[in-house]
C-alpha atoms as a printed R data frame, in Angstrom:
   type eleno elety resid chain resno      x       y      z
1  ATOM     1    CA   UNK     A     1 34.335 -46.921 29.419
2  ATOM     2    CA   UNK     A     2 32.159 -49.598 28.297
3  ATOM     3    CA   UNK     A     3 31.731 -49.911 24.790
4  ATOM     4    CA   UNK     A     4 27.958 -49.064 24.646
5  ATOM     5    CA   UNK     A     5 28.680 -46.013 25.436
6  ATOM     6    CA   UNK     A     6 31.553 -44.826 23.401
7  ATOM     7    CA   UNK     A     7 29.727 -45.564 20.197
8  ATOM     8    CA   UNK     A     8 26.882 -43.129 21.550
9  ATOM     9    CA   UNK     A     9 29.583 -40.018 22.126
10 ATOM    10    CA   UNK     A    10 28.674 -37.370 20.349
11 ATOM    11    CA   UNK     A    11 31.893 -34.900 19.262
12 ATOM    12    CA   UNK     A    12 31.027 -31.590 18.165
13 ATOM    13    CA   UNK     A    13 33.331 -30.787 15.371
14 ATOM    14    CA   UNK     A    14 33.402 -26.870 13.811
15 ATOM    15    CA   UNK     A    15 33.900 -26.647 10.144
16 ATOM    16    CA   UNK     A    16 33.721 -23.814  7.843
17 ATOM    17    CA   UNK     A    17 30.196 -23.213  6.390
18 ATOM    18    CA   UNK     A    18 31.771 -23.696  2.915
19 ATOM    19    CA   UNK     A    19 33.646 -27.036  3.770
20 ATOM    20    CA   UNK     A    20 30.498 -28.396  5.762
21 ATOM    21    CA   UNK     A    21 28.533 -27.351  2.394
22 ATOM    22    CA   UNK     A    22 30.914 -29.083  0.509
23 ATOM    23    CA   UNK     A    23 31.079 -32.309  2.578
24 ATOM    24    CA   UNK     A    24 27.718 -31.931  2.592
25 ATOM    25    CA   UNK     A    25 27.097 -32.087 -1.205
26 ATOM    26    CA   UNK     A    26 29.513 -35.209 -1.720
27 ATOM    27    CA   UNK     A    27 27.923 -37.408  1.022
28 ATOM    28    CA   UNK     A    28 24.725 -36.648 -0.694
29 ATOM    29    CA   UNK     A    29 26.394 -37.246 -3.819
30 ATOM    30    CA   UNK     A    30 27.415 -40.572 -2.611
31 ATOM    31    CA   UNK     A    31 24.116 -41.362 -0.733
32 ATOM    32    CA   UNK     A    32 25.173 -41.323  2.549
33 ATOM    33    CA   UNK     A    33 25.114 -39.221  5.466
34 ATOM    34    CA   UNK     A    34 27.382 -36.269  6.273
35 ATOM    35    CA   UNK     A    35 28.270 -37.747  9.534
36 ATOM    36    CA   UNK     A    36 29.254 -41.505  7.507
37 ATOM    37    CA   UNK     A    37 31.092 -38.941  4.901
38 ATOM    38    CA   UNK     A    38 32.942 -37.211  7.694
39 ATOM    39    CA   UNK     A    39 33.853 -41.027  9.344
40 ATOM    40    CA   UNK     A    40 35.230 -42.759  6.003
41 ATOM    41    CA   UNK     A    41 37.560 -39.765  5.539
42 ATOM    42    CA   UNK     A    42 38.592 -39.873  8.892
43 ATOM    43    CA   UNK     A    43 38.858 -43.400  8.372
44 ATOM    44    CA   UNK     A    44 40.998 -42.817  5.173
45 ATOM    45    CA   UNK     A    45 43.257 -40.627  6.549
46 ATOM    46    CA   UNK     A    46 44.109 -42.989  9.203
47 ATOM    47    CA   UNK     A    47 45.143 -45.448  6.704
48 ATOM    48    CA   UNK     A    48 47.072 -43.355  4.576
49 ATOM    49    CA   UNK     A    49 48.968 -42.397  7.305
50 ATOM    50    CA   UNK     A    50 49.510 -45.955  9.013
51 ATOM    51    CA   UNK     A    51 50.841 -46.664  5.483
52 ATOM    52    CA   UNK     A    52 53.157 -44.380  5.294
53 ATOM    53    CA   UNK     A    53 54.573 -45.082  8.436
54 ATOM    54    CA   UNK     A    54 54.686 -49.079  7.120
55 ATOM    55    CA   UNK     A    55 56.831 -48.430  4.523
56 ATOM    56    CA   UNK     A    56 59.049 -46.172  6.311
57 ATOM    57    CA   UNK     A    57 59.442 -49.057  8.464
58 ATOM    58    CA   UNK     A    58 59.872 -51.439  5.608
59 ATOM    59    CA   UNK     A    59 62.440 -49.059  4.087
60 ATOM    60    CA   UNK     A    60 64.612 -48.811  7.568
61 ATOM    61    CA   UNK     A    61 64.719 -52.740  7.093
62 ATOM    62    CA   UNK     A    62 65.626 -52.968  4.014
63 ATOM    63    CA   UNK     A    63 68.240 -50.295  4.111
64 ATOM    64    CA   UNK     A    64 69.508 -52.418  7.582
65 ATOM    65    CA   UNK     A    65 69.407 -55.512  5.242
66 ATOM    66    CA   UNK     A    66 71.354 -53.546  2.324
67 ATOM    67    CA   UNK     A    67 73.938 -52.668  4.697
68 ATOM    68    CA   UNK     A    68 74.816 -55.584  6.292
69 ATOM    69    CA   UNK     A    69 75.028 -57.173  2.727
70 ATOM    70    CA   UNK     A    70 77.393 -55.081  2.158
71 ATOM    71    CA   UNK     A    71 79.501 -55.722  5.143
72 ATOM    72    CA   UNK     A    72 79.301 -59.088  4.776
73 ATOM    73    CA   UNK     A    73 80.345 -58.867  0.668
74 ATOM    74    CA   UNK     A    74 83.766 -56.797  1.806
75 ATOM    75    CA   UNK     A    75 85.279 -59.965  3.416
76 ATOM    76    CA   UNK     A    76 87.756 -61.742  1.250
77 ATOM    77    CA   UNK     A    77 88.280 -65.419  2.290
């Protein structure tokens, strides 16, 4: 799809009256729109998660690291 036109697709998204009130109130609250609201937390969530998958990356490599220390430390020359 070019790109042109994937920044013109709409997506219909349901949400509770009282969440889209809400949402509502806080983008206005912020000065922006309810669709820019809906977008940063989208946005947000992505990173969070994308985070959170980092460091249980960076933990796997550092427990891999820890381990092979540890090998290594058990040989007596």
């Amino acid at each position: 799809m070019p790109e042109e036109y994937q920044r013109r697709q709409c997506f219909p998204l349901r949400l509770s009256p009282s969440m889209r009130h809400e949402a509502n109130d806080l983008a206005h609250q912020e000065g922006i729109s309810l669709n820019h609201f809906i977008s940063l937390a989208i946005a947000e969530k992505i990173s969070r998660m994308e985070h959170s998958a980092w460091l249980k990356e960076q933990k796997g490599i550092k427990q891999e690291k820890t381990s092979l220390f540890r090998v290594g430390s058990d040989k007596r020359v």
